[in-house]
Coordinates of N, CA and C in Angstrom, one line a residue:
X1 N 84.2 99.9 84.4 CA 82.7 99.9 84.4 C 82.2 98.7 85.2
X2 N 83.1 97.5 85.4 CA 82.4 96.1 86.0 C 82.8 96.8 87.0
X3 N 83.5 97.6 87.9 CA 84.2 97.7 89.0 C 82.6 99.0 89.9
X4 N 82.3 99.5 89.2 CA 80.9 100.6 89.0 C 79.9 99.4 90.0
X5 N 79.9 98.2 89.3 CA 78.8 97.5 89.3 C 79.0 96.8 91.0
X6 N 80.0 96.3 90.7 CA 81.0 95.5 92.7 C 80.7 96.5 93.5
X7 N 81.1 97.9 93.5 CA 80.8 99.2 94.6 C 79.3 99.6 95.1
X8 N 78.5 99.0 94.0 CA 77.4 99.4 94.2 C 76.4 98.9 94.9
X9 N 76.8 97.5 94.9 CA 75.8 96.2 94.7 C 76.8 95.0 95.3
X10 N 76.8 94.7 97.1 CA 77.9 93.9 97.9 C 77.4 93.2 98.4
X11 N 77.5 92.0 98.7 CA 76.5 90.6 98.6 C 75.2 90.6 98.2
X12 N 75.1 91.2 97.3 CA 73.5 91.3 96.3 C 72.6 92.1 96.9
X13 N 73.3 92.6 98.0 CA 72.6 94.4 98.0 C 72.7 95.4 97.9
X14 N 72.2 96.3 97.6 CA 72.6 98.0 96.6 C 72.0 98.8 98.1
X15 N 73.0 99.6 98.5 CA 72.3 100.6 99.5 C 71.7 101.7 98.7
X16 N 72.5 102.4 97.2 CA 71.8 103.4 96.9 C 72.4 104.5 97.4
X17 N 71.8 105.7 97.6 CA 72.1 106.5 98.5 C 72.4 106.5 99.9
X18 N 71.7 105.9 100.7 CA 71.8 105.2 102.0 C 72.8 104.6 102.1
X19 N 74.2 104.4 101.7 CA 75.4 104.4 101.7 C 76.3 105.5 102.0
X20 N 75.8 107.3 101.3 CA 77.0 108.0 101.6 C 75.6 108.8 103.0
X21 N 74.4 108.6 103.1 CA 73.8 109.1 104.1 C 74.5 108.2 105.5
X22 N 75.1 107.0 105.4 CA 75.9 106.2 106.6 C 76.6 106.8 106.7
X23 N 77.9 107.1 105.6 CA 79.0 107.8 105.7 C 79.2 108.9 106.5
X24 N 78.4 109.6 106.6 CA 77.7 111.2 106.9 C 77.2 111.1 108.5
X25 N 77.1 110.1 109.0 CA 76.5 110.2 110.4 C 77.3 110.5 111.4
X26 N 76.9 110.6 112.3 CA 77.9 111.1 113.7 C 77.9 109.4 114.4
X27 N 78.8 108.6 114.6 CA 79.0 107.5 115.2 C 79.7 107.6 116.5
X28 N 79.5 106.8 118.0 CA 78.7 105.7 117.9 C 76.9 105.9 117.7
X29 N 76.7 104.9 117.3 CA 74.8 105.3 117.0 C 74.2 103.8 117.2
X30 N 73.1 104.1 117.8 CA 72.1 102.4 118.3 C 71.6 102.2 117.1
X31 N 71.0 101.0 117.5 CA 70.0 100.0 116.1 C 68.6 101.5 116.2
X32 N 68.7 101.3 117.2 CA 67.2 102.4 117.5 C 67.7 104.2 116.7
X33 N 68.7 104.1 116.9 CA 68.9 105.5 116.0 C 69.0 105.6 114.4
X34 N 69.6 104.7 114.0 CA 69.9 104.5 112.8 C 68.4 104.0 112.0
X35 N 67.6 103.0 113.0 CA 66.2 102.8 112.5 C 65.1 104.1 111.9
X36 N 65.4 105.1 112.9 CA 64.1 105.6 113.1 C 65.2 106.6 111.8
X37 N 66.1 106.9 112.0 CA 66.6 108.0 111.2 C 66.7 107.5 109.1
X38 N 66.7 106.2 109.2 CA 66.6 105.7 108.0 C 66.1 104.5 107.7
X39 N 65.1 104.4 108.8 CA 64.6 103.4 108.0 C 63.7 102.9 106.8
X40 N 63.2 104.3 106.4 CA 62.4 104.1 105.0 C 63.3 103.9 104.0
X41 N 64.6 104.1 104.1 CA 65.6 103.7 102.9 C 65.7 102.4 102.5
X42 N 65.2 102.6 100.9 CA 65.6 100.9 99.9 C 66.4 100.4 100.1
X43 N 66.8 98.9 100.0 CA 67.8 98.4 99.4 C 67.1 97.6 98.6
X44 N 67.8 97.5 97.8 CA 67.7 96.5 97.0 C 68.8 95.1 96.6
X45 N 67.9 94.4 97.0 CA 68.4 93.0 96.7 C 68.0 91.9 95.6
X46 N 68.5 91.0 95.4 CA 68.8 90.5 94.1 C 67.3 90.1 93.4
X47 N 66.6 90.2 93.9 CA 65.3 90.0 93.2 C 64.0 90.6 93.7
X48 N 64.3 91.4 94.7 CA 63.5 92.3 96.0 C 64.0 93.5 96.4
X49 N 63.1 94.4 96.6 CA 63.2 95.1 97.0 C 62.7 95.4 99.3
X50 N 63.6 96.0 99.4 CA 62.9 95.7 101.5 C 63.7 97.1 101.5
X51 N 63.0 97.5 103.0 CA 63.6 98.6 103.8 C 64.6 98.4 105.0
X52 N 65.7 99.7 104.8 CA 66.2 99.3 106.2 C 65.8 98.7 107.3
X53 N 64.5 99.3 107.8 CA 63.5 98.8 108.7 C 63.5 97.6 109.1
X54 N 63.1 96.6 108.2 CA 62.8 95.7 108.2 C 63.9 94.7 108.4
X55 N 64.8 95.2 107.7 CA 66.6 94.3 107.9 C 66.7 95.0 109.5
X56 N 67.0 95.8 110.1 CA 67.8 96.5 111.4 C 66.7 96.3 112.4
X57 N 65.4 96.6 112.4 CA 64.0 96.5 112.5 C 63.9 95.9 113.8
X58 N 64.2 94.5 113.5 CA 64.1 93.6 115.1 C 65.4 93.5 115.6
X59 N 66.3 94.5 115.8 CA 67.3 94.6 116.3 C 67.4 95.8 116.9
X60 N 66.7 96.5 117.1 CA 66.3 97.9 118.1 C 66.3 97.9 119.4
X61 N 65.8 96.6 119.6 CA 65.4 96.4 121.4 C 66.6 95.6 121.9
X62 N 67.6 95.2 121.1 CA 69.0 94.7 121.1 C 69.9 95.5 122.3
X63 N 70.2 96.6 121.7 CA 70.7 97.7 122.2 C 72.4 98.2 121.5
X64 N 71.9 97.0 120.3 CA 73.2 96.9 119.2 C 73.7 98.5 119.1
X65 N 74.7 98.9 119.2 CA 75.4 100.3 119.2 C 76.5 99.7 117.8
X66 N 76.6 100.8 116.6 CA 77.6 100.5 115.2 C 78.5 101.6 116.1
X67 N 79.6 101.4 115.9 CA 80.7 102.4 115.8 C 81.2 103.4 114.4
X68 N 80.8 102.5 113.2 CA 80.8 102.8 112.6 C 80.2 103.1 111.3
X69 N 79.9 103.7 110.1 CA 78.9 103.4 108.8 C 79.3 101.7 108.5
X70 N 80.2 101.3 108.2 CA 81.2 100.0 107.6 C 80.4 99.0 109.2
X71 N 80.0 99.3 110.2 CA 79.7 98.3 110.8 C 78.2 98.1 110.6
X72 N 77.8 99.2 110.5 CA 76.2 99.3 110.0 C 75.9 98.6 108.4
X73 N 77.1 98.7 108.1 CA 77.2 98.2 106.4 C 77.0 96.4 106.8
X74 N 78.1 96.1 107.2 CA 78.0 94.9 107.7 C 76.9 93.6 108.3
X75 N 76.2 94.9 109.0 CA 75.6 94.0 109.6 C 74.1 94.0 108.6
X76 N 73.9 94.9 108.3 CA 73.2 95.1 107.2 C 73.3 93.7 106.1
X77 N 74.5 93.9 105.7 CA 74.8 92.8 104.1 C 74.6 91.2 105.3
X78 N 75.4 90.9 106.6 CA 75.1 89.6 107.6 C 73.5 89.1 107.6
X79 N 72.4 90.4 107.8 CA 71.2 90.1 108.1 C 70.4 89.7 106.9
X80 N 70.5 90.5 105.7 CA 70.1 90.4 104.2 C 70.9 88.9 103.6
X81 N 71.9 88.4 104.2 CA 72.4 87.7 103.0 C 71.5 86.4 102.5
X82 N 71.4 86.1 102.9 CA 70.5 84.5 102.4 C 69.5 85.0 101.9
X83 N 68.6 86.2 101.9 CA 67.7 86.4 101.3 C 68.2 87.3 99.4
X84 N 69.5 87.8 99.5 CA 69.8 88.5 98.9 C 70.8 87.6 97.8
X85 N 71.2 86.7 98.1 CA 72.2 86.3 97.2 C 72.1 85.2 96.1
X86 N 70.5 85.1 95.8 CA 69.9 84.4 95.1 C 69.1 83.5 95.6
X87 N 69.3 82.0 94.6 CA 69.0 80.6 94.9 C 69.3 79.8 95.9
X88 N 68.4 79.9 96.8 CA 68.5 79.1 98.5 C 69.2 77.8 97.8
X89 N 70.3 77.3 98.4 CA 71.0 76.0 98.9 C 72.1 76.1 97.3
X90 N 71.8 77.1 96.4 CA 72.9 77.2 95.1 C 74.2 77.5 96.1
X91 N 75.4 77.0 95.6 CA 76.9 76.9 95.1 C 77.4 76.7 94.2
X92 N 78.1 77.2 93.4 CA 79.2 77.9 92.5 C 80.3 76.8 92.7
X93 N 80.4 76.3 94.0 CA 81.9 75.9 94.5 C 82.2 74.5 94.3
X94 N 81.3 73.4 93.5 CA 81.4 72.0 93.9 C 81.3 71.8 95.0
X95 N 81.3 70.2 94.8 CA 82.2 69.4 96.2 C 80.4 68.5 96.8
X96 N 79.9 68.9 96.0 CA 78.3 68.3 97.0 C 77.6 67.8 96.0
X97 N 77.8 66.4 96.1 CA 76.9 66.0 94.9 C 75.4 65.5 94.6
X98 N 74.9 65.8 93.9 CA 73.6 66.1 94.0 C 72.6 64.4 93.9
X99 N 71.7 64.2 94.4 CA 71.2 62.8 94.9 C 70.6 62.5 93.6
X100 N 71.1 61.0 93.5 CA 71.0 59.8 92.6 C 69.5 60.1 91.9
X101 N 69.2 60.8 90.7 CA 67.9 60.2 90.4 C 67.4 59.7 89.3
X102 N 68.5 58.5 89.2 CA 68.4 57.8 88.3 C 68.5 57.3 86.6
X103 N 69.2 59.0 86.6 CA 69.1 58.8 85.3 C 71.2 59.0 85.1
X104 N 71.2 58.8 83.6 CA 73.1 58.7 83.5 C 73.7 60.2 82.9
X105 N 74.5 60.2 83.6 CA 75.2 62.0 82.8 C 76.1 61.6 81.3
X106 N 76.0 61.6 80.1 CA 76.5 61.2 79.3 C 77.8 62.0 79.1

């Protein structure tokens, strides 16, 4: 069931359907193809919702060509991430200690 949840939803964005409509395409394909052909598709991210559009959007006049769904996937989860993966400047990981203010950790 947790494994449902990881496939669905990969650095805190959910393609949805617009995952097996990638799968399905004829590759290689431009920013400008993939735009116009899906851009009204949701994603959803961890506290928002956006359109492909808007993620792939200013990368049309690029002349970015995917080879594949998994590279479209990619660049997709690359351009979303900091917006998608929560709490701007949060880590999980330690190692950065947080500035003196004054008070004592008991």
């Amino acid at each position: 069931m947790g494994d449902d949840i990881d496939e669905a939803r990969v650095h805190g964005v959910e393609l949805g359907d617009l995952d097996s409509r990638l799968s399905e395409h004829d590759y290689p394909a431009s920013a400008e193809e993939i735009v116009e052909r899906y851009g009204d598709a949701e994603l959803d991210l961890t506290d928002e919702t956006t359109t492909l559009e808007s993620v792939l959007g200013p990368h049309e006049s690029t002349g970015q060509t995917y080879d594949s769904a998994e590279a479209v996937r990619t660049a997709i989860y690359n351009l979303v991430e900091e917006d998608a993966v929560g709490e701007s400047g949060y880590s999980d990981r330690g190692g950065t200690a947080r500035p003196d203010d004054g008070t004592e950790s008991l």
